[in-house]
Coordinates of C-alpha atoms and ligand atoms in Angstrom, one line a residue:
X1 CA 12.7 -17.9 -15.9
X2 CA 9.5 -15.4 -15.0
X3 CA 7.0 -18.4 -15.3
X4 CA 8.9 -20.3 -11.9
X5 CA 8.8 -17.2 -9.9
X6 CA 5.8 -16.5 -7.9
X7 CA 3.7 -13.9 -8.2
X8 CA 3.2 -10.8 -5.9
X9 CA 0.4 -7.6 -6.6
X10 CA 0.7 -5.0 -4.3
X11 CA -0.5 -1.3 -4.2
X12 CA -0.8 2.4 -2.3
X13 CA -3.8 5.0 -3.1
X14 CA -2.7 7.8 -4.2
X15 CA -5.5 9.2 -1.3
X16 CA -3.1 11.8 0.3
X17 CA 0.3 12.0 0.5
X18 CA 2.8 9.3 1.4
X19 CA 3.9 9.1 4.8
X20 CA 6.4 6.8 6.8
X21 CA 4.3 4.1 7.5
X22 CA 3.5 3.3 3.6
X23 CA 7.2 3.5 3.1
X24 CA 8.6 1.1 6.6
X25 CA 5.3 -0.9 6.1
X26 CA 4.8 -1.5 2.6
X27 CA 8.0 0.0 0.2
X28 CA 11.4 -0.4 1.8
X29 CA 9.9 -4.4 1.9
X30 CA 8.9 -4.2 -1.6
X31 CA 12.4 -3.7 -2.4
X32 CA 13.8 -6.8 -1.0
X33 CA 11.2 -8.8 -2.8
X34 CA 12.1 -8.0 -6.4
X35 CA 15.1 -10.2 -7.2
X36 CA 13.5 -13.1 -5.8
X37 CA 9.6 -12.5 -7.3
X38 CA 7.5 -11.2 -10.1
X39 CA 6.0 -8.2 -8.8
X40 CA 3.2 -6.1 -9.9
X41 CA 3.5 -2.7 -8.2
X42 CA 0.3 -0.6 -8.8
X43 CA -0.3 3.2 -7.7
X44 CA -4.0 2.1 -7.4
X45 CA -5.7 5.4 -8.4
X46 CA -9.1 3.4 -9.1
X47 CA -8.8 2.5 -5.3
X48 CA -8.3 6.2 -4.4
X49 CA -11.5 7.6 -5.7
X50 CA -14.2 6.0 -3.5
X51 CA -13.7 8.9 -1.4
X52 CA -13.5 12.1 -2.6
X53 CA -10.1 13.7 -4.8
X54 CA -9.7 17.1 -5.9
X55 CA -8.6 16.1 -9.9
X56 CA -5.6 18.4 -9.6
X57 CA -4.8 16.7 -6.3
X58 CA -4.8 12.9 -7.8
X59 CA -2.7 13.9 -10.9
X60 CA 0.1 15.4 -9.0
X61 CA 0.1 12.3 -6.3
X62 CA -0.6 9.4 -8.7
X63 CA 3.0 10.6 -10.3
X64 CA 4.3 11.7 -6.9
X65 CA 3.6 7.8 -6.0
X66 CA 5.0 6.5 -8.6
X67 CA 7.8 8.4 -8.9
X68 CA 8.2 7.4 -4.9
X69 CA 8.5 3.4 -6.3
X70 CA 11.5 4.6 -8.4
X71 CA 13.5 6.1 -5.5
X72 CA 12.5 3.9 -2.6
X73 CA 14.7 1.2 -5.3
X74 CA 11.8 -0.7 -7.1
X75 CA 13.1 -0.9 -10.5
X76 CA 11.3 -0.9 -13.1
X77 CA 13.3 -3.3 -15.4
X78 CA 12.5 -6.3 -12.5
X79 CA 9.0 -5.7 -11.5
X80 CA 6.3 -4.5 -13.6
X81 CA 5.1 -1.0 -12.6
X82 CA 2.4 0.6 -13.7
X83 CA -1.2 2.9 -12.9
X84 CA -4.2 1.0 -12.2
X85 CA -6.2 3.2 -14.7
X86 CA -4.5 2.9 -17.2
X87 CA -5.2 -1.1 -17.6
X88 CA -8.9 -1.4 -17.7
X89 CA -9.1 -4.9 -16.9
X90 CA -9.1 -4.1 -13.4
X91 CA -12.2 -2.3 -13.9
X92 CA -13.8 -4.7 -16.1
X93 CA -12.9 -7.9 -13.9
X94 CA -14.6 -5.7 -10.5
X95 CA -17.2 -5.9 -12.2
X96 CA -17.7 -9.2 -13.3
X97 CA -16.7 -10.5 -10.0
X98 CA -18.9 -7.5 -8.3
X99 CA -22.4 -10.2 -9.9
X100 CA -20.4 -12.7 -7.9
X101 CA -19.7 -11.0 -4.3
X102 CA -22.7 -10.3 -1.9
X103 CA -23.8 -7.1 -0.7
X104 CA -23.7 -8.6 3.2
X105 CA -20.4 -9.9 2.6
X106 CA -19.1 -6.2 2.2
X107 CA -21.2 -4.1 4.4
X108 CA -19.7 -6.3 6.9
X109 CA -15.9 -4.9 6.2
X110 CA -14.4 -3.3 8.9
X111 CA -12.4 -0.9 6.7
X112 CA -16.0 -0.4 5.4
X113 CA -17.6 0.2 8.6
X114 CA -14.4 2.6 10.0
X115 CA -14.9 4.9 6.7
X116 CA -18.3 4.9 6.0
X117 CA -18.5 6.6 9.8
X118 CA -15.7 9.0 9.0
X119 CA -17.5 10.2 5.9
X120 CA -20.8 9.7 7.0
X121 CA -21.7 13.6 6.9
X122 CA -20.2 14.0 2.8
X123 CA -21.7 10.7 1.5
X124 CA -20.7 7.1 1.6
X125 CA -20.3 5.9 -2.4
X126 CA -21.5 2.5 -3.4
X127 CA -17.3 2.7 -4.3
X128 CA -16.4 2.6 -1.0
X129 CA -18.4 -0.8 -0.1
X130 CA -17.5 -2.3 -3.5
X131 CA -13.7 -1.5 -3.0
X132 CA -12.9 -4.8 -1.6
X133 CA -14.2 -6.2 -5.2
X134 CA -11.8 -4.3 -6.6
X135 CA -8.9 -5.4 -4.7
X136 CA -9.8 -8.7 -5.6
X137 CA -9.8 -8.7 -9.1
X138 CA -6.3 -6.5 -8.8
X139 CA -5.1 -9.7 -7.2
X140 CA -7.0 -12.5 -9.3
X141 CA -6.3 -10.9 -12.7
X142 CA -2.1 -11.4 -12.2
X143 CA -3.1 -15.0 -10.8
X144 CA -0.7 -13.7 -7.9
X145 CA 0.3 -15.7 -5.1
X146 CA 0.8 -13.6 -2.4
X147 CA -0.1 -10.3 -1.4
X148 CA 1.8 -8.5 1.1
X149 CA -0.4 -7.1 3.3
X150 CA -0.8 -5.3 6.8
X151 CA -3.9 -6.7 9.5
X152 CA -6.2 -4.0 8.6
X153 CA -6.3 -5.7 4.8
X154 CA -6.1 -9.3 5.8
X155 CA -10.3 -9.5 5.5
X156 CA -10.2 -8.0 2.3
X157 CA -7.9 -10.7 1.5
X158 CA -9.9 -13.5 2.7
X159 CA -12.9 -12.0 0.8
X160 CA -10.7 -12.5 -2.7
X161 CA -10.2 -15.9 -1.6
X162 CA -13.8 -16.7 -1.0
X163 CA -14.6 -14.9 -4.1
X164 CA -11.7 -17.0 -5.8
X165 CA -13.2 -20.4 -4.7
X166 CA -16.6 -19.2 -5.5
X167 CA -16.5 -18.6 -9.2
X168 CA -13.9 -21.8 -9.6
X169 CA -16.5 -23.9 -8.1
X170 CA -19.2 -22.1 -9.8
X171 CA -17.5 -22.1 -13.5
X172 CA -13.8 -24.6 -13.0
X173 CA -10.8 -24.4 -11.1
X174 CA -9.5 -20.6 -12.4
X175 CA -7.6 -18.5 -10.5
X176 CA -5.2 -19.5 -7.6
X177 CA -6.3 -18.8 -4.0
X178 CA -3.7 -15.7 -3.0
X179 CA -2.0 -16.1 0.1
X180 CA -1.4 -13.3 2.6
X181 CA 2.7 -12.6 2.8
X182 CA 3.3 -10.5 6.3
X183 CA 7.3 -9.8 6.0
X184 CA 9.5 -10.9 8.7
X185 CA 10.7 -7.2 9.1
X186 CA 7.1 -5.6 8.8
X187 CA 6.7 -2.7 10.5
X188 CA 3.5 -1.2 11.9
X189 CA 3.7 2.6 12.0
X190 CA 1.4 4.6 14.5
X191 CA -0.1 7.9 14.2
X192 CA 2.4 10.2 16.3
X193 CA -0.5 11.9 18.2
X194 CA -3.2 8.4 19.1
X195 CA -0.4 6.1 19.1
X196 CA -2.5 3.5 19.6
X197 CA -4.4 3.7 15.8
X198 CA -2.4 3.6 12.5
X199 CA -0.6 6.6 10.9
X200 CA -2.5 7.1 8.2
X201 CA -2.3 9.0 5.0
X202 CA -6.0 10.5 5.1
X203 CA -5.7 11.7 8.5
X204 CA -7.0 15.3 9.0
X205 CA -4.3 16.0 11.8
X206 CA -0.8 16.3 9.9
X207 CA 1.0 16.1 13.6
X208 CA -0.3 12.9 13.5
X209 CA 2.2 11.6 10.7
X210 CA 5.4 12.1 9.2
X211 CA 5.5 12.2 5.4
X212 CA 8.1 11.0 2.9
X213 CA 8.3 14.4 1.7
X214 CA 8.7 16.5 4.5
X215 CA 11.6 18.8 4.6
X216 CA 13.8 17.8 7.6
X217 CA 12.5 21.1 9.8
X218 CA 9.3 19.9 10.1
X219 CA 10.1 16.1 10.6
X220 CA 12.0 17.6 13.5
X221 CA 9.4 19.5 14.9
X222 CA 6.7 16.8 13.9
X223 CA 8.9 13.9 16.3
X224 CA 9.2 16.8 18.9
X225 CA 5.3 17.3 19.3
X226 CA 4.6 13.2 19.3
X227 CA 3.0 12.3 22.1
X228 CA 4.7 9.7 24.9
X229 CA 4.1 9.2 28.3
X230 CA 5.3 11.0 31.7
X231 CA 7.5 7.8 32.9
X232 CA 10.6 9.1 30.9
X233 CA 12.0 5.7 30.2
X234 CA 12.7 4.6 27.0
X235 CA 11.2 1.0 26.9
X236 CA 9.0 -1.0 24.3
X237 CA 6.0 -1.8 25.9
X238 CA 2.6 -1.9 25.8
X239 CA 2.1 0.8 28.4
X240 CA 4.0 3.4 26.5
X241 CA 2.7 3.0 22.7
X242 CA 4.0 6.4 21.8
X243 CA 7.8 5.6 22.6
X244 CA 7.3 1.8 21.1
X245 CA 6.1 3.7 18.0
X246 CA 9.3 5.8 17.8
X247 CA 11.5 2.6 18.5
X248 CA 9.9 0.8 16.0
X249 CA 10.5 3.5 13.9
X250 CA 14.5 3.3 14.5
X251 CA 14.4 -0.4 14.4
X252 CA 12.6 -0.8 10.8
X253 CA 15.3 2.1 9.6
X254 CA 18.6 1.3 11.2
X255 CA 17.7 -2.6 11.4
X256 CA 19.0 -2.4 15.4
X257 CA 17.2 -4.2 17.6
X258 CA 14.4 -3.3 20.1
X259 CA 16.9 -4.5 23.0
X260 CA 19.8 -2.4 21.1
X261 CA 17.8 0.7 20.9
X262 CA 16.6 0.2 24.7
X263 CA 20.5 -0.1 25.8
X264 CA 21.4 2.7 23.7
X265 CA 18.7 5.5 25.6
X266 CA 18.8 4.0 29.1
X267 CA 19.3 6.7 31.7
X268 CA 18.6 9.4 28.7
X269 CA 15.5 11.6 28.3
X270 CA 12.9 11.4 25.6
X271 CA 14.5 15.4 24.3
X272 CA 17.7 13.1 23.2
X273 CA 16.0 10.5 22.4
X274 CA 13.5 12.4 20.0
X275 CA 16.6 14.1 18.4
X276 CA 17.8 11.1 17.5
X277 CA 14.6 9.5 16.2
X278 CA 14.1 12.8 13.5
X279 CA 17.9 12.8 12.5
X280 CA 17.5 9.0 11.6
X281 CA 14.3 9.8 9.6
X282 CA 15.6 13.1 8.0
X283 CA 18.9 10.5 6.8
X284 CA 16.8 7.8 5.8
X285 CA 14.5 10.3 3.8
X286 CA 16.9 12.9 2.1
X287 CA 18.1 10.8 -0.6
X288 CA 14.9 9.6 -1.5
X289 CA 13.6 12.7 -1.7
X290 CA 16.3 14.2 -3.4
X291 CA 15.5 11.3 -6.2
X292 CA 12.0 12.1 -6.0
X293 CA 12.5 15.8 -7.4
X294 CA 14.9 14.7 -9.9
X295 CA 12.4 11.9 -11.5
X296 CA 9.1 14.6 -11.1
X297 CA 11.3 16.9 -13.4
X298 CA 12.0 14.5 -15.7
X299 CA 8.1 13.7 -16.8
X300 CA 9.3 12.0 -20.3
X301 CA 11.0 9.3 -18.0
X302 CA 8.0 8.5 -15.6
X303 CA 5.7 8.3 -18.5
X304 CA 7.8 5.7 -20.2
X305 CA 7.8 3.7 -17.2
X306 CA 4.0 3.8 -16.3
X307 CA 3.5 3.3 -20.2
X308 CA 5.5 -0.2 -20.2
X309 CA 4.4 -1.3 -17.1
X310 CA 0.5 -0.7 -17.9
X311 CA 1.7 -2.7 -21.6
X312 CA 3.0 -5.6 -19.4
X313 CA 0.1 -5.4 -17.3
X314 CA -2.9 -5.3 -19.6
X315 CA -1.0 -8.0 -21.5
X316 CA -1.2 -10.8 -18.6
X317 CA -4.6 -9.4 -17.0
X318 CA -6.4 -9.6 -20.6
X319 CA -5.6 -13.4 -20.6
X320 CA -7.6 -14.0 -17.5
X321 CA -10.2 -11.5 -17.9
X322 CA -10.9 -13.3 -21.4
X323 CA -11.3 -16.6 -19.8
X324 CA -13.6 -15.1 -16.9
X325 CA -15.8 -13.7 -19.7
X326 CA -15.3 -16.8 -21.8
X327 CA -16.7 -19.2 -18.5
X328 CA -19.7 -16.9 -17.7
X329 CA -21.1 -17.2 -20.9
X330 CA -20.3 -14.0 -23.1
X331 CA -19.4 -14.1 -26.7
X332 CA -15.6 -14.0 -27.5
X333 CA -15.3 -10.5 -29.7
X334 CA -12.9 -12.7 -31.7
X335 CA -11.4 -16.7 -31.6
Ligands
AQP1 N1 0.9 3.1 9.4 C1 1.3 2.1 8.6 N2 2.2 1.2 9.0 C2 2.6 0.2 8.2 N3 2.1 0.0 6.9 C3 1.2 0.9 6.5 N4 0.6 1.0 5.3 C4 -0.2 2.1 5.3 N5 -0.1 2.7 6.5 C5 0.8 2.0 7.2 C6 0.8 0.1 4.2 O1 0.9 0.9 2.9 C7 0.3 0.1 1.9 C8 -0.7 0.9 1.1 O2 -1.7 1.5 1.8 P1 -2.9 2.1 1.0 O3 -2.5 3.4 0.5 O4 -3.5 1.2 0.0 O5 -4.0 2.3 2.1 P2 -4.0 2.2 3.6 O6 -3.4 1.0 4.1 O7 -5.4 2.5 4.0 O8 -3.0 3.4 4.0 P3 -3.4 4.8 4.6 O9 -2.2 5.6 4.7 O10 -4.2 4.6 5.9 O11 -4.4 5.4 3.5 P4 -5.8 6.0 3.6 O12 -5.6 7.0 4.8 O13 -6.0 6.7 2.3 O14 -6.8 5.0 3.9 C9 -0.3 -1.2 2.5 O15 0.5 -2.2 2.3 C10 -0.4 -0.8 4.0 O16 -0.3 -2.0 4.8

């Protein structure tokens, strides 16, 4: 029954620590996915290095992530979950299509471009410019179909697909050319103090997002400090990206409307409405992280989880990652 569904990879670094947009943006719509598709949900620790990780750091947040999955309601006994390290044919398939992918083709990037400045000072590893690469052979190796992915990855996607087309033209038709999936229900989450860029995980300001772990006095205190604007109305508009951010916020939560959440504040302040935006956080978070504790105490568990899933995993990647090897011209280790 498997075989008819389609195919869907999808990942999060374990580069900092979660925040809201990775969960409104990316997990509550992995969730819905799962009856209907075969997923491959990665914590993509490989991804996470090409800029720099204190070891003890990445331990503790690879499991935090994936323990994160489990509570957000990805189940391991529908998708197949598992640690990007731990199934070394995403390694070995970057590289092989790495001979194939051009180094203009990446410096060009955007992601590439925006990082490379921010860590201009430290150093910029050849990691960072080859990450792409890997992304693509995380896709190409599960033949998936679609990827669900925000705008800032939509290049990295076209890039697998170019790379895709390449080596089937190159070799013969191989992999599948993945298609981007943007949920109807995606939700863009901005940072709370430049609502104009993304929140984002790595960001050195931690006003500037919420994270899935916060305890519920600082998510309070957090919404309290976003910036808005001095009009005092609570529309979504253009004009006032820091109260469209918090509406967006309630919408991809409560699933109310823009118009319902507009009704619902006219004539009140931004005090009452900010009250409101952390208390429907705090509920949305607590049992999650209530679930998260109980699974990071129960290590035995996780591991048996990541353990299958990476089995699964290396079991479908090996078969394409053979055949790559097989079509470039290497020597099968055995018939
Ligand atoms: N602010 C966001 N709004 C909506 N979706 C978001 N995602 C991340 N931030 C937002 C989605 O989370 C998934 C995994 O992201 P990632 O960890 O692979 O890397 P990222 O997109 O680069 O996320 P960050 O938080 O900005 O990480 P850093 O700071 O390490 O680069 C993706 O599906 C993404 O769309």
């Amino acid at each position: 029954m498997e075989q008819n569904k389609k195919v869907i990879f999808s990942g999060i670094q374990p580069s900092g620590n979660l925040t809201i947009g990775n969960y409104l943006g990316a997990l509550k719509n992995w969730v819905k996915l799962q009856d209907e598709y075969d997923c491959y949900f990665c914590v993509v620790d490989l991804h996470a290095i090409t800029v720099k990780q204190e070891p003890k750091n990445l331990r503790q947040r690879t499991l935090e992530v994936l323990a994160i999955y489990l509570a957000s309601g990805i189940e391991p006994s529908k998708n197949t979950l598992f640690i990007q390290s731990h199934v070394h044919t995403h390694a070995e398939a970057a590289w092989l299509l790495n001979c194939f992918t051009y180094t203009g083709e990446l410096s060009r990037m955007t992601q590439f471009k925006d990082k490379s400045r921010k860590y201009a000072e430290t150093s910029v590893s050849a990691g960072l410019l080859n990450y792409p690469v890997l992304m693509a052979a995380d896709i190409l190796i599960y033949n998936a179909d679609l990827v669900p992915v925000g705008q800032d990855q939509k290049q990295h996607l076209e890039l697998t697909r170019d790379l895709a087309q390449r080596f089937n033209n190159l070799y013969s038709p191989t992999f599948k050319l993945p298609e981007p999936y943007i949920p109807e229900t995606a939700a863009k989450v901005m940072d709370l103090q430049e609502p104009t860029k993304k929140m984002s995980k790595s960001s050195d300001n931690p006003n500037s997002y919420i994270l899935i772990m916060d305890p519920p006095e600082v998510i309070r205190k957090k919404i309290s400090r976003a910036v808005t604007d001095s009009l005092g109305i609570v529309k979504y508009n253009d004009e006032q990206p820091g109260v469209k951010n918090l509406i967006s916020i309630i919408s991809a939560i409560t699933g109310l409307s823009v118009k319902e959440i507009e009704e619902k504040y006219e004539g009140k302040g931004y005090a009452e409405f900010k009250e409101d935006v952390a208390e429907i956080i705090i509920n949305e978070l607590e049992p999650i992280q209530k679930k998260v504790k109980e699974l990071l105490d129960d290590k035995t568990y996780l591991q048996s989880v990541y353990k299958e899933g990476a089995q699964k995993a290396l079991y479908v990647s090996n078969k394409m990652v053979r055949k790559m090897k097989k079509k470039i011209g290497f020597i099968p280790f055995e018939k």
